Each structure stands twice: as C-alpha cells, then as structure tokens.
mmCIF file of C-alpha atoms in Angstrom:
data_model
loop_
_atom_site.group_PDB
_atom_site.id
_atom_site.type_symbol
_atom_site.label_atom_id
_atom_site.label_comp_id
_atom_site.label_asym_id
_atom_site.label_seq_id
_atom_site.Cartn_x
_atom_site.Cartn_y
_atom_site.Cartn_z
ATOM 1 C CA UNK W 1 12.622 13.828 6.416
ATOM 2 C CA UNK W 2 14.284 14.840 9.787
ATOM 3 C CA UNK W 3 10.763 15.414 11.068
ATOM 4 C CA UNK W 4 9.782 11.928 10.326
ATOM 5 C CA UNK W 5 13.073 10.960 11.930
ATOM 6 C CA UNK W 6 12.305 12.831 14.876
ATOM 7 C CA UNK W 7 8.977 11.067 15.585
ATOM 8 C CA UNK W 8 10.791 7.612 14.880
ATOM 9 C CA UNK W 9 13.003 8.290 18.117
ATOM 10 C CA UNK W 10 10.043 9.495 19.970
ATOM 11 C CA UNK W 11 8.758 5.948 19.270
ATOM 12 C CA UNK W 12 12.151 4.210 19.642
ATOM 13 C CA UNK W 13 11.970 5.916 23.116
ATOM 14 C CA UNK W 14 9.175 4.822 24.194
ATOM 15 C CA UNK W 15 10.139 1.238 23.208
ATOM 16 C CA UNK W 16 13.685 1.838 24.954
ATOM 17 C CA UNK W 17 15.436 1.425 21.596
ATOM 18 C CA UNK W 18 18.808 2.964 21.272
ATOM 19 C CA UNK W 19 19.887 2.160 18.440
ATOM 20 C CA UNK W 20 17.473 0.894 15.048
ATOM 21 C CA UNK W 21 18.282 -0.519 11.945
ATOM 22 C CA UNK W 22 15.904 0.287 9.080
ATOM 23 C CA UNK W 23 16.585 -2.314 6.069
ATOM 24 C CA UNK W 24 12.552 -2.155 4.250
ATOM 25 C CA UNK W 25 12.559 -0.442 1.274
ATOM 26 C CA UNK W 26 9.561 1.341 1.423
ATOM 27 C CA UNK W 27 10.382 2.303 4.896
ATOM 28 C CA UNK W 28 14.210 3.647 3.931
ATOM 29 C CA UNK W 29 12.365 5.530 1.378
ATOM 30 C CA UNK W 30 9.752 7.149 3.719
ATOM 31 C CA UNK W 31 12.466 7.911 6.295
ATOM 32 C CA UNK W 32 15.539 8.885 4.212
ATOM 33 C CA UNK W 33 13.930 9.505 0.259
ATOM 34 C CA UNK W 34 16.569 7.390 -0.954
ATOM 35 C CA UNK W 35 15.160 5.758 -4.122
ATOM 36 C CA UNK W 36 17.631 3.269 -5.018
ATOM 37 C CA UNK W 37 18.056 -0.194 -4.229
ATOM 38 C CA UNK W 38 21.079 -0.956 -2.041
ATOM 39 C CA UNK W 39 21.105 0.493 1.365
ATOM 40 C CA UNK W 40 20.100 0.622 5.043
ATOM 41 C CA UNK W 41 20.015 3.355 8.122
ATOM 42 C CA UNK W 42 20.849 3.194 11.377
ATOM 43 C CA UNK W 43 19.040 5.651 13.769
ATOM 44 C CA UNK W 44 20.159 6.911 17.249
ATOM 45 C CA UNK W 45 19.345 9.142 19.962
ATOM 46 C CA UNK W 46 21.851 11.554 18.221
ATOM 47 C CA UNK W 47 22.761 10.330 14.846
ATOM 48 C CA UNK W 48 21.618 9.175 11.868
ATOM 49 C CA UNK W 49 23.456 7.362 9.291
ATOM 50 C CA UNK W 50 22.720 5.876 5.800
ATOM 51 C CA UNK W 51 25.030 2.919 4.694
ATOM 52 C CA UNK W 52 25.529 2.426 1.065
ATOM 53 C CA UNK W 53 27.769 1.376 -1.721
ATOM 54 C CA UNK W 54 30.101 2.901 -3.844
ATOM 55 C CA UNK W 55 27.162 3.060 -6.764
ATOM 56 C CA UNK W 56 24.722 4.769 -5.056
ATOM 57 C CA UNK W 57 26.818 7.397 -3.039
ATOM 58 C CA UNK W 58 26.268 10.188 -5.631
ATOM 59 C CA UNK W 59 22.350 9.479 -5.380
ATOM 60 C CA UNK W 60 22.134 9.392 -1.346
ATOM 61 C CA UNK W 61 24.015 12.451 -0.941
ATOM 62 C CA UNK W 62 21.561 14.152 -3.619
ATOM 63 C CA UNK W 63 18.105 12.536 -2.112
ATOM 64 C CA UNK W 64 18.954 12.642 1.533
ATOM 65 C CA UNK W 65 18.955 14.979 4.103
ATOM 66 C CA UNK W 66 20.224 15.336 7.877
ATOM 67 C CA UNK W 67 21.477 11.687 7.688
ATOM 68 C CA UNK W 68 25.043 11.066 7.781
ATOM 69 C CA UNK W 69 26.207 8.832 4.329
ATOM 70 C CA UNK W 70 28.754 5.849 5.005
ATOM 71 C CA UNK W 71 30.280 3.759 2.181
ATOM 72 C CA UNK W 72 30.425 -0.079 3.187
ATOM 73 C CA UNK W 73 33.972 -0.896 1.574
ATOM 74 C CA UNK W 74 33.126 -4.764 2.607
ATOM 75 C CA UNK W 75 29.739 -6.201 3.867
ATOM 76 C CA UNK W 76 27.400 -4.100 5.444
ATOM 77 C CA UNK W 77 26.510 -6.111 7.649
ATOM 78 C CA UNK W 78 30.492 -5.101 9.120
ATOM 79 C CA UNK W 79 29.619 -1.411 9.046
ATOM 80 C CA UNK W 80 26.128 -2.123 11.299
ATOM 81 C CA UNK W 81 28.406 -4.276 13.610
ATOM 82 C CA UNK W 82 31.269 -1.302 13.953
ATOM 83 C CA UNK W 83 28.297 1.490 14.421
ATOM 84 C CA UNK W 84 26.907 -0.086 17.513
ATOM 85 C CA UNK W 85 29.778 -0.704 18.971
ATOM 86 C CA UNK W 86 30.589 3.005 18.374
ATOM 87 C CA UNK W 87 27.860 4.388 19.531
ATOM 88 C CA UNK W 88 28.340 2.115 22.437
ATOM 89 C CA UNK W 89 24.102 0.640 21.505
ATOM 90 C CA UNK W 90 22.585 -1.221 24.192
ATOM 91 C CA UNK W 91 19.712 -2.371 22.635
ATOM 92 C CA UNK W 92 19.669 -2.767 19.195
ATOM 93 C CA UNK W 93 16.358 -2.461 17.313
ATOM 94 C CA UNK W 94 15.646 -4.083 14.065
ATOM 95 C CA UNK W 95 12.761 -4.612 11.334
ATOM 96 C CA UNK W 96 12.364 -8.522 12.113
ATOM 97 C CA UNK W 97 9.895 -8.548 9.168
ATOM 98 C CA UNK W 98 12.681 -7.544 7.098
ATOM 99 C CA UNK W 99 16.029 -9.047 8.326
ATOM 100 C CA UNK W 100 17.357 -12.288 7.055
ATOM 101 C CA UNK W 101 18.125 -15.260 9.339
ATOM 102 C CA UNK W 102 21.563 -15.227 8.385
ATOM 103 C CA UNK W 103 21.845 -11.631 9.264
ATOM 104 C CA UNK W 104 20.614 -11.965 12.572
ATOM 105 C CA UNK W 105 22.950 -15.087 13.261
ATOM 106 C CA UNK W 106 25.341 -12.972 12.343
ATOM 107 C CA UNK W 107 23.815 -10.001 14.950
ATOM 108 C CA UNK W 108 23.338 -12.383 17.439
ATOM 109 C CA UNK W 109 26.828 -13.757 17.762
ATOM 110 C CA UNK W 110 29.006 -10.847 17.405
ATOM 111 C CA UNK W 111 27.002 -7.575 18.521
ATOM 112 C CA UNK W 112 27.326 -6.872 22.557
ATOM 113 C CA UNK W 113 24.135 -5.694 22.669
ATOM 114 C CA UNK W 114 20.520 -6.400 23.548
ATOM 115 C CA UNK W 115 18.535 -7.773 20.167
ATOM 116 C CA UNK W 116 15.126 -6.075 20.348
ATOM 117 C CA UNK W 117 13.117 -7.232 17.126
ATOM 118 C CA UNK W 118 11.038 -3.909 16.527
ATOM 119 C CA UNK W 119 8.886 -3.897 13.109
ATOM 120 C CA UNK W 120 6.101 -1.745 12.624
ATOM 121 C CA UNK W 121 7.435 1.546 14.179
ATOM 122 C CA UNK W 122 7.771 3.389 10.534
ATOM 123 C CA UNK W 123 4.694 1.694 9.081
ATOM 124 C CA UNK W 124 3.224 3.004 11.758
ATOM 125 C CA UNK W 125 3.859 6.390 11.188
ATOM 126 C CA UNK W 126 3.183 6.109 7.712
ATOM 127 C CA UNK W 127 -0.444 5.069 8.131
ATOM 128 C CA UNK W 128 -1.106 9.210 8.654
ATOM 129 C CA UNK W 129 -0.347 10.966 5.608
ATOM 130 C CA UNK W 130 0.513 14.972 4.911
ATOM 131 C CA UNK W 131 -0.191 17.622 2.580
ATOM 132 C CA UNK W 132 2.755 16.353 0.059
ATOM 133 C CA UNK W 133 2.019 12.850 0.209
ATOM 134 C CA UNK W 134 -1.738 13.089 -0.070
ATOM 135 C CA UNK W 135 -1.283 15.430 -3.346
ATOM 136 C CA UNK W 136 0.922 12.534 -5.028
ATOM 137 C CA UNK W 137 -1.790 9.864 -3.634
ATOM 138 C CA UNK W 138 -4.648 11.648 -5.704
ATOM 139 C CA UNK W 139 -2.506 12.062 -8.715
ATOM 140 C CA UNK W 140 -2.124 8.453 -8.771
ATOM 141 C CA UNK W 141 -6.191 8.455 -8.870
ATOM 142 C CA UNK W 142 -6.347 10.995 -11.212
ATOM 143 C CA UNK W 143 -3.745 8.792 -13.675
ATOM 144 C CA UNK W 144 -6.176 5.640 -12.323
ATOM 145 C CA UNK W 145 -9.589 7.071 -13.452
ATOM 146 C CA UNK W 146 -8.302 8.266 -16.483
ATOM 147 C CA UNK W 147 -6.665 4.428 -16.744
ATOM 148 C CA UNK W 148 -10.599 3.546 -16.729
ATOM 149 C CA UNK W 149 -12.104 5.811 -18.706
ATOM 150 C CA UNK W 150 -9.889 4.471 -21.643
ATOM 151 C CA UNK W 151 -10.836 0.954 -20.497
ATOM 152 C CA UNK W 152 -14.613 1.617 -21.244
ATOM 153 C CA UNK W 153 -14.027 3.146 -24.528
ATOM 154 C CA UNK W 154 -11.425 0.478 -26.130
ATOM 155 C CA UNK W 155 -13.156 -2.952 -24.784
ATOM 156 C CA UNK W 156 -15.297 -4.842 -27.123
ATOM 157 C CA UNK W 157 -16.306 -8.677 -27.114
ATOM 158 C CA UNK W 158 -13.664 -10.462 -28.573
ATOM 159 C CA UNK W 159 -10.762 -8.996 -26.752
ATOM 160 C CA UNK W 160 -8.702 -11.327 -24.200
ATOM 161 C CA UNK W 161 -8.550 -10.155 -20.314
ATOM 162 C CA UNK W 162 -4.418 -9.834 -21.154
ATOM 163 C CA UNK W 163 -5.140 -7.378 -24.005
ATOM 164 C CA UNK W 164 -7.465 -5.571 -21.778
ATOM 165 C CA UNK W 165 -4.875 -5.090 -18.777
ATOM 166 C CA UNK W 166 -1.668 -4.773 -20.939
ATOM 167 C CA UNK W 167 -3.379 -1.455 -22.774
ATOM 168 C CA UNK W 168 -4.684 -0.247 -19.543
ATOM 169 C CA UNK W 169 -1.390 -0.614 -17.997
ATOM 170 C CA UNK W 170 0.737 0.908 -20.620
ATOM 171 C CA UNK W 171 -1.494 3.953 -20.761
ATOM 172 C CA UNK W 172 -1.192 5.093 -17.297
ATOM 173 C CA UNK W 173 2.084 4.352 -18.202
ATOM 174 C CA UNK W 174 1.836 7.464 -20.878
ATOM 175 C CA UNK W 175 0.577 9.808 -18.282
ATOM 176 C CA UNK W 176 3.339 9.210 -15.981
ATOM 177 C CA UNK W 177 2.760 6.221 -13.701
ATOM 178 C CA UNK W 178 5.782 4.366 -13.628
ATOM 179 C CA UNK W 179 4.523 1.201 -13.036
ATOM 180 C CA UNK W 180 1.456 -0.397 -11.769
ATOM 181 C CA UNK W 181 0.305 -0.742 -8.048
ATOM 182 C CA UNK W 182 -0.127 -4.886 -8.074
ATOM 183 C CA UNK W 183 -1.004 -7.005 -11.131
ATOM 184 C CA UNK W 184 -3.825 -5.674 -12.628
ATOM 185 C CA UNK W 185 -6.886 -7.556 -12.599
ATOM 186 C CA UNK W 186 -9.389 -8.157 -15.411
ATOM 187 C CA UNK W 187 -12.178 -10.718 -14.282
ATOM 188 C CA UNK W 188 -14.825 -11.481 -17.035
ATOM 189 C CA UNK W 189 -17.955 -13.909 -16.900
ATOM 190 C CA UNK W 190 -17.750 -16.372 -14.522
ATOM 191 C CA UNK W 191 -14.186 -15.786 -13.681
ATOM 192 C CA UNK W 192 -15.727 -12.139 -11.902
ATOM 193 C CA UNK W 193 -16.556 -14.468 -9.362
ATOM 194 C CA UNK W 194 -12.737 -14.567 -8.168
ATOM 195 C CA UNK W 195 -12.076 -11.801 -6.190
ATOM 196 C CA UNK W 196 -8.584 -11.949 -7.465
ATOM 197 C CA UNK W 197 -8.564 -13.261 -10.683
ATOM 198 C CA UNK W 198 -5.465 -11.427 -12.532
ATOM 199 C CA UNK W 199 -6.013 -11.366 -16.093
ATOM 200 C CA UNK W 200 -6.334 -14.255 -18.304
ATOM 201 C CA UNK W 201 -6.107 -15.587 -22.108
ATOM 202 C CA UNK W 202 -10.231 -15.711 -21.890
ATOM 203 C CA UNK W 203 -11.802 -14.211 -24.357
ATOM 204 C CA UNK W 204 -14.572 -11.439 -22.886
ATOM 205 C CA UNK W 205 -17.642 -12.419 -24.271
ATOM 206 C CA UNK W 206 -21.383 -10.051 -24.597
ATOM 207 C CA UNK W 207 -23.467 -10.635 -21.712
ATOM 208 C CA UNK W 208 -19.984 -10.441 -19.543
ATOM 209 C CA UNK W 209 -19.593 -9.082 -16.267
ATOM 210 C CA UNK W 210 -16.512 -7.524 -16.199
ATOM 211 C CA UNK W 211 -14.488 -6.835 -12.759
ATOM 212 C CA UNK W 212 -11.360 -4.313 -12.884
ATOM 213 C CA UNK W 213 -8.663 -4.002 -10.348
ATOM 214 C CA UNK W 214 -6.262 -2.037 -10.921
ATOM 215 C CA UNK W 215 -4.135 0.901 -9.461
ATOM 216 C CA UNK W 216 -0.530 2.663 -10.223
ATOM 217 C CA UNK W 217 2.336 3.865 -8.751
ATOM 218 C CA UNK W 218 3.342 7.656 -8.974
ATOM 219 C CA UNK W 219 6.178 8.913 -7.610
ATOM 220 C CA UNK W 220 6.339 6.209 -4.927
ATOM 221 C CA UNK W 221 2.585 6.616 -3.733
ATOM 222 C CA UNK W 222 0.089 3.915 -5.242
ATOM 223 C CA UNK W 223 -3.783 4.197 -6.142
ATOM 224 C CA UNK W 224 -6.226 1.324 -5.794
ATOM 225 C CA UNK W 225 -9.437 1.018 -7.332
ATOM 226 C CA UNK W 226 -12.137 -1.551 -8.518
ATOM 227 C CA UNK W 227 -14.963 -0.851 -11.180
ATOM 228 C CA UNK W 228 -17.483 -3.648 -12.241
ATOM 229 C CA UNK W 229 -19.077 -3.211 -15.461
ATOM 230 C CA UNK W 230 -20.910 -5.378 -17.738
ATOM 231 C CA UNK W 231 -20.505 -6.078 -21.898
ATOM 232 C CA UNK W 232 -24.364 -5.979 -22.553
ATOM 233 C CA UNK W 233 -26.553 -7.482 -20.592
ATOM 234 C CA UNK W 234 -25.237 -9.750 -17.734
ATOM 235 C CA UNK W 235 -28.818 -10.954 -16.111
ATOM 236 C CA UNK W 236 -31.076 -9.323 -13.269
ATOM 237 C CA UNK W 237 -29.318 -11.148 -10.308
ATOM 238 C CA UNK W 238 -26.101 -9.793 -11.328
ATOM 239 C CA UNK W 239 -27.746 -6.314 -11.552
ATOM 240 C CA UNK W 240 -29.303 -6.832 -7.858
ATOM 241 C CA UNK W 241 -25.691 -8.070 -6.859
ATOM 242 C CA UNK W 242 -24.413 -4.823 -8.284
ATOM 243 C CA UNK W 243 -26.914 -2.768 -6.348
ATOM 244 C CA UNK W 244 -26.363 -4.150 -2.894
ATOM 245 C CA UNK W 245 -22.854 -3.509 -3.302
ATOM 246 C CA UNK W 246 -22.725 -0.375 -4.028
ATOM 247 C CA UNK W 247 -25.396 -0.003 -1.776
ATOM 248 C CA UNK W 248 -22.979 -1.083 1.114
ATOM 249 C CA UNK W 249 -19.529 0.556 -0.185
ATOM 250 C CA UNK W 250 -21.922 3.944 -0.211
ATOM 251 C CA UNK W 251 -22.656 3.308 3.973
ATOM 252 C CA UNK W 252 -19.059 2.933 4.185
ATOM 253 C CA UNK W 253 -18.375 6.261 2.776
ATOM 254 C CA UNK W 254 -21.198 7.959 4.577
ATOM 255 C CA UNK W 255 -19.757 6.412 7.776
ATOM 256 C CA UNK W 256 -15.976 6.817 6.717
ATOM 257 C CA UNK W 257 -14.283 9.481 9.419
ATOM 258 C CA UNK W 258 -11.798 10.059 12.128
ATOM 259 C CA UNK W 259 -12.655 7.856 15.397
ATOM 260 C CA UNK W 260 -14.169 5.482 13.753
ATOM 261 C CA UNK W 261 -12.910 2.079 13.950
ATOM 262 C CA UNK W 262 -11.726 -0.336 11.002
ATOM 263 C CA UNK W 263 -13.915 -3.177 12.618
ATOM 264 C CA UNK W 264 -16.964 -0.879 12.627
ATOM 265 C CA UNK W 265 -16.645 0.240 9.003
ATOM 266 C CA UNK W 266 -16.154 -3.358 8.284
ATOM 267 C CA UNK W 267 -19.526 -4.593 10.271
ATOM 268 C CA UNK W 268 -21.245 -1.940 8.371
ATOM 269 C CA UNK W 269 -20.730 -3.421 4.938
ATOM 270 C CA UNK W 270 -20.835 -6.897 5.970
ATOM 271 C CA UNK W 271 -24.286 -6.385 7.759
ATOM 272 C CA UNK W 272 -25.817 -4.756 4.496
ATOM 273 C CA UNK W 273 -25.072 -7.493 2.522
ATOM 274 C CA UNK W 274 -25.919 -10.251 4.953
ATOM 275 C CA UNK W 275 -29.251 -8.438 5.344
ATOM 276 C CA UNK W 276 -29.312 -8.777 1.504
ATOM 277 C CA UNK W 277 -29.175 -12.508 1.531
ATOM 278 C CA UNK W 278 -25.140 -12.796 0.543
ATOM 279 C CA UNK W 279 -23.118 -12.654 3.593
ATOM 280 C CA UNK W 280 -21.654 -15.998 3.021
ATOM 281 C CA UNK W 281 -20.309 -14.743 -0.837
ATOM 282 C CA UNK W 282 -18.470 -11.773 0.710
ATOM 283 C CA UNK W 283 -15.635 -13.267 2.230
ATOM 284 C CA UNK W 284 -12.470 -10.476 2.475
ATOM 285 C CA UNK W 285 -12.161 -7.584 4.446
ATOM 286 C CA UNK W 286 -13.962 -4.360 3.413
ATOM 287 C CA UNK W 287 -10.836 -2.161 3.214
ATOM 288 C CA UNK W 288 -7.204 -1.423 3.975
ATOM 289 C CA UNK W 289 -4.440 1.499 3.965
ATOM 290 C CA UNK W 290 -2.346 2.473 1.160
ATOM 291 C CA UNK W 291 0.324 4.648 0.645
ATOM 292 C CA UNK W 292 3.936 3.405 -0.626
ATOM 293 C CA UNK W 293 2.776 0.393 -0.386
ATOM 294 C CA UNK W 294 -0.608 -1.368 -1.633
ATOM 295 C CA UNK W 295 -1.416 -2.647 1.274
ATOM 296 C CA UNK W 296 -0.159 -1.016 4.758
ATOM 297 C CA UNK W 297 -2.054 0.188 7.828
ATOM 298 C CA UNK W 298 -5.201 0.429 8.505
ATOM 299 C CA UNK W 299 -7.154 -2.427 7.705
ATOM 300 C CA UNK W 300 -10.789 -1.972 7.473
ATOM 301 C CA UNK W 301 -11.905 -5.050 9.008
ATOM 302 C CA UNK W 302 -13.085 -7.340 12.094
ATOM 303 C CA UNK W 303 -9.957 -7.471 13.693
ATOM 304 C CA UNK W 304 -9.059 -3.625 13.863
ATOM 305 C CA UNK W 305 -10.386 -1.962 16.919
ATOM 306 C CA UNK W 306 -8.154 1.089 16.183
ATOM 307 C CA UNK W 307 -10.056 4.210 15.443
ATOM 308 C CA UNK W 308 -9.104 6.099 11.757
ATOM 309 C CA UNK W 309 -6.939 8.924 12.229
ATOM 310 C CA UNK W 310 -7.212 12.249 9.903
ATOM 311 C CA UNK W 311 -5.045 12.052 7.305
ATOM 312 C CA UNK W 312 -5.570 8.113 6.792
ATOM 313 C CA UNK W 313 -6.006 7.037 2.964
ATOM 314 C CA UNK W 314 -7.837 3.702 2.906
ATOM 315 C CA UNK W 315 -9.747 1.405 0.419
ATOM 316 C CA UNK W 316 -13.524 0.421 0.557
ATOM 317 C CA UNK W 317 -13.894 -2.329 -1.079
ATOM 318 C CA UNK W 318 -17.040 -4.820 -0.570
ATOM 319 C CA UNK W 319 -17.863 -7.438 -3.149
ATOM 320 C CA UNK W 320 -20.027 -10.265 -3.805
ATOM 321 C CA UNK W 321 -19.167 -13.741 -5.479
ATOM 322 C CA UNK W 322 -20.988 -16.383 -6.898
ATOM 323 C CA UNK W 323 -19.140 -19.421 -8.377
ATOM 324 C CA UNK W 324 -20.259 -20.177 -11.792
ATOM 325 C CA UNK W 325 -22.172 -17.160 -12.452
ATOM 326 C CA UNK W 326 -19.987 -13.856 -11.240
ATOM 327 C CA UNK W 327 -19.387 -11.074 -9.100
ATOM 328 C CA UNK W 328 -18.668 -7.671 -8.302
ATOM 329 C CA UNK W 329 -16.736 -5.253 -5.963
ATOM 330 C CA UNK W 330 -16.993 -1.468 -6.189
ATOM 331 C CA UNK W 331 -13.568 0.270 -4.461
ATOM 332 C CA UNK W 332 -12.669 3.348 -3.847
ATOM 333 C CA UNK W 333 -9.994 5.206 -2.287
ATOM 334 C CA UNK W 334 -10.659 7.808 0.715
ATOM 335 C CA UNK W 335 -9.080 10.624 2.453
ATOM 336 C CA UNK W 336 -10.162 9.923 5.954
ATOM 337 C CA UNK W 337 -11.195 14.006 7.708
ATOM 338 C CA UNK W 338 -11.928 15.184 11.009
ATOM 339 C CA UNK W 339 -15.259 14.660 10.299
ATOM 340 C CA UNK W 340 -16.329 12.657 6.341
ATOM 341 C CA UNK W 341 -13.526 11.888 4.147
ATOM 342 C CA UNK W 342 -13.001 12.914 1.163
ATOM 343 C CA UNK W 343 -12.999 10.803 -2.450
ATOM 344 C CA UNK W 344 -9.670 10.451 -4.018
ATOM 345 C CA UNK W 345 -11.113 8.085 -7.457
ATOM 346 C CA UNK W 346 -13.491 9.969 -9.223
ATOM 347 C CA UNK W 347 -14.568 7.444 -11.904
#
C-alpha cells in the first residue's frame, strides 16, 4: 500500500497537488485496504492520514499500513478542514466524481486554499494490475466458470430466468464469492435480444436462446463473463449469429496485447460483424477494464486511443441483437501481456 501511495504523489506532483482527499470507496480500498464503510484519506507530500470513526478504529489500525489513523470526534468534514490548514495545503485536490455539493460548499467557503477537482488519478493507477491482484482476479473466474458449469447442468424448460440466476448466484456464493459482480443476467428467447436484460419471471422455453451475464466478487476483485447457449434447437440464423460472434470475440483475442489501442480492438470486432451483414445490431462497445470495480479503465472501444498496458485485465465482449427473435454475446476476461494475453474464464 505505501507503494501505491508513492506513485499517487508522483501523479499529484505532476498535477501540482499538495494536498488530496480520497473519499471513493473502491479507491480508499485500493490505496489504504480499509474494507469498511465510513472513512476518507488525505494524502500529502509527507503524510498520510486516514480519518475515521470511533467504530471502525480497531479495523483501520488492523488493515492499514504507513497511513496515520485520526478519529473524527464531530464531522469529518471538520477534521479535512483542520488538516489543510495544518499542513498549511495550497491546493487542495479532491475526487469531484465523488464529493457531494454540500461538501464542497462547505470546502469552498471555509478552506484557504486553491480547490483543484482531481478524479481519476487512483483509477488510473488501478487500470495496471500486479501479481496479487491478478491471482484474486482469476479466482473470481475460476468461482465464475464453475458458476456456469452448474448453470448447464441444472436448467431445463420450465424454469423462470429468476430461478436460473438466484441458484447461480447462491452457488458461487458456496465457493466463496461474497457477492455478485452486477445483477446477473439471464436473457431467454426473444428477450436474448436485450443486451442487458437482468433476469425475469419468463419462463425459458425449448428452442430458447439463452444469454448469461454474470460475474462475482472475491475478495474485492470482480469477474465478468457472458456465455450464450441454446435449450434445443434455436433456428439456423441464430446459429450463424452465434458463429460470427465468436468469430469476432476470437480476432479480439488473437489481436489482444500491450500497445494496442482500445479503439483498434474495438474496430476489429465491429468490422467482422459489419462484414457479416449485422453492424447495425451490435451497438455497445466491445470491451472494458475490471478490477474492484465492474467497470473501470480501459475501455475497449472507438473513443480510446490509449494503447493496453501489461498487466491490464479487460472484457471482450461483442454481441449481436435482433428484436423479436434474439441474440448473443460471447465475453471473456483477459490478462493483457507484453506480447498475447492470457485467458482468465476458462468455460
């Protein structure tokens, strides 16, 4: 953690930041690997503090490290207010994504100090994982495929799309996951044709096309993954669909390395299926980050000129959708290397 602190003030350097509050959950967590709910830090040059209560005192002296822990006996916004002046801060940094309106009124009127709204500077580190946080990412896969392989041996015709995604979600549940990544998806029939169509009171019918998205979160680090299947026979354009997308996620991963750019892996997918006749039907972006979060830096799409950087986990994640009849998407996560990547969902 006082690595990743270290590389924050490199940043907060280079943005003339002397001071930087961190208030984002995921962020605090990232930067301090405090777990609980009530809390902020304040960053400088020299010092780093972490403001709590009196109920989580016990639990930030046990989880953090190299930060120094301050009890707010009032508001905390008081014990920001009495740190800058302390530290004499002269410009104040601050997660704008993050910070309330009233807070900053309250910022803005009584600190003496410049107000420098600064989001993105931890997310940005974040977006490159290590060794630790890489091992947790695949065990979240490894708890994810295993999530699907119990999926294809339990669901039968007859079963609602809640039934389906309340037993997947309770068994990764059993193998550790302690909770899931977003709302899981289950998309039958028709309803595959909504690329995020949660799951439903319809009752999954033979002949189905069946689209699963779905993903946990293990020790703070969340999988993502998306498996179309079908309940019998779903019709041959729904098998061509199938094939050109998988067709395109697979030039994705062929293509999938360091220096190459989110907007390129993007075209690459998009192009295949245009070529295929269905460029109109595949309307998201092909991929994003994820990490603490389910979505966070990079995106895989047009607007990302940014090239991938080793140790960047993203999705790929093309689809196809055709009201009234269906669709699919095929996702995977991957390990972005010096040169490949590597596949983190085995399923």
């Amino acid at each position: 953690m006082i690595r990743r602190i270290e590389k924050l003030r490199a940043l907060m350097t280079e943005d003339m930041i002397d001071g930087y509050l961190v208030t984002s959950t995921a962020n605090l967590r990232y930067l301090t690997n405090f777990t609980g709910t009530a809390g902020v830090a304040f960053i400088t040059q020299e010092q780093a503090y972490f403001i709590t209560d009196f109920r989580y005192m016990e639990q930030a002296n046990n989880q953090t490290q190299g930060l120094t822990i301050l009890q707010h006996q009032g508001d905390i916004v008081g014990e920001i207010i009495r740190l800058v002046e302390s530290q004499q801060i002269s410009v104040f940094g601050f997660e704008d994504a993050f910070l309330t309106v009233a807070e900053y009124s309250v910022f803005e009127e009584v600190i003496d100090a410049e107000l420098a709204p600064a989001s993105g500077l931890i997310e940005s580190l974040r977006e490159q994982k290590d060794d630790a946080e890489i091992a947790i990412i695949e065990k979240a896969c490894a708890i994810a495929d295993e999530g699907f392989q119990h999926v294809l041996k339990m669901i039968r015709p007859g079963m609602t799309e809640i039934e389906v995604a309340n037993q997947l979600d309770f068994f990764m549940r059993s193998l550790g996951a302690s909770g899931t990544s977003f709302e899981t998806i289950v998309a039958s029939g028709a309803r595959s044709a909504l690329p995020h169509g949660v799951a439903s009171e319809k009752v999954i019918e033979q002949g189905d096309m069946v689209t699963l998205d779905f993903g946990c979160v293990y020790q703070g680090y969340v999988s993502d993954i998306t498996r179309t299947f079908a309940i019998g026979d779903p019709g041959q354009e729904l098998k061509d669909i199938y094939q050109i997308v998988l067709g395109a996620q697979q030039k994705v991963i062929d293509a999938a390395k360091a220096g190459v750019t989110g907007a390129q892996l993007d075209a690459i997918a998009r192009d295949f299926i245009t070529q295929a006749g269905y460029g109109e039907a595949f309307g998201h972006s092909t991929g994003h980050g994820i990490g603490m979060e389910i979505h966070e830096g990079p995106n895989i799409s047009r607007s990302n000129e940014a090239e991938l950087m080793i140790g960047n986990v993203i999705t790929d994640e093309p689809g196809i959708y055709i009201a009234g009849l269906g669709g699919v998407r095929i996702e995977d996560d991957l390990l972005i290397l010096a040169e490949g990547n590597r596949i983190l969902t085995q399923s």
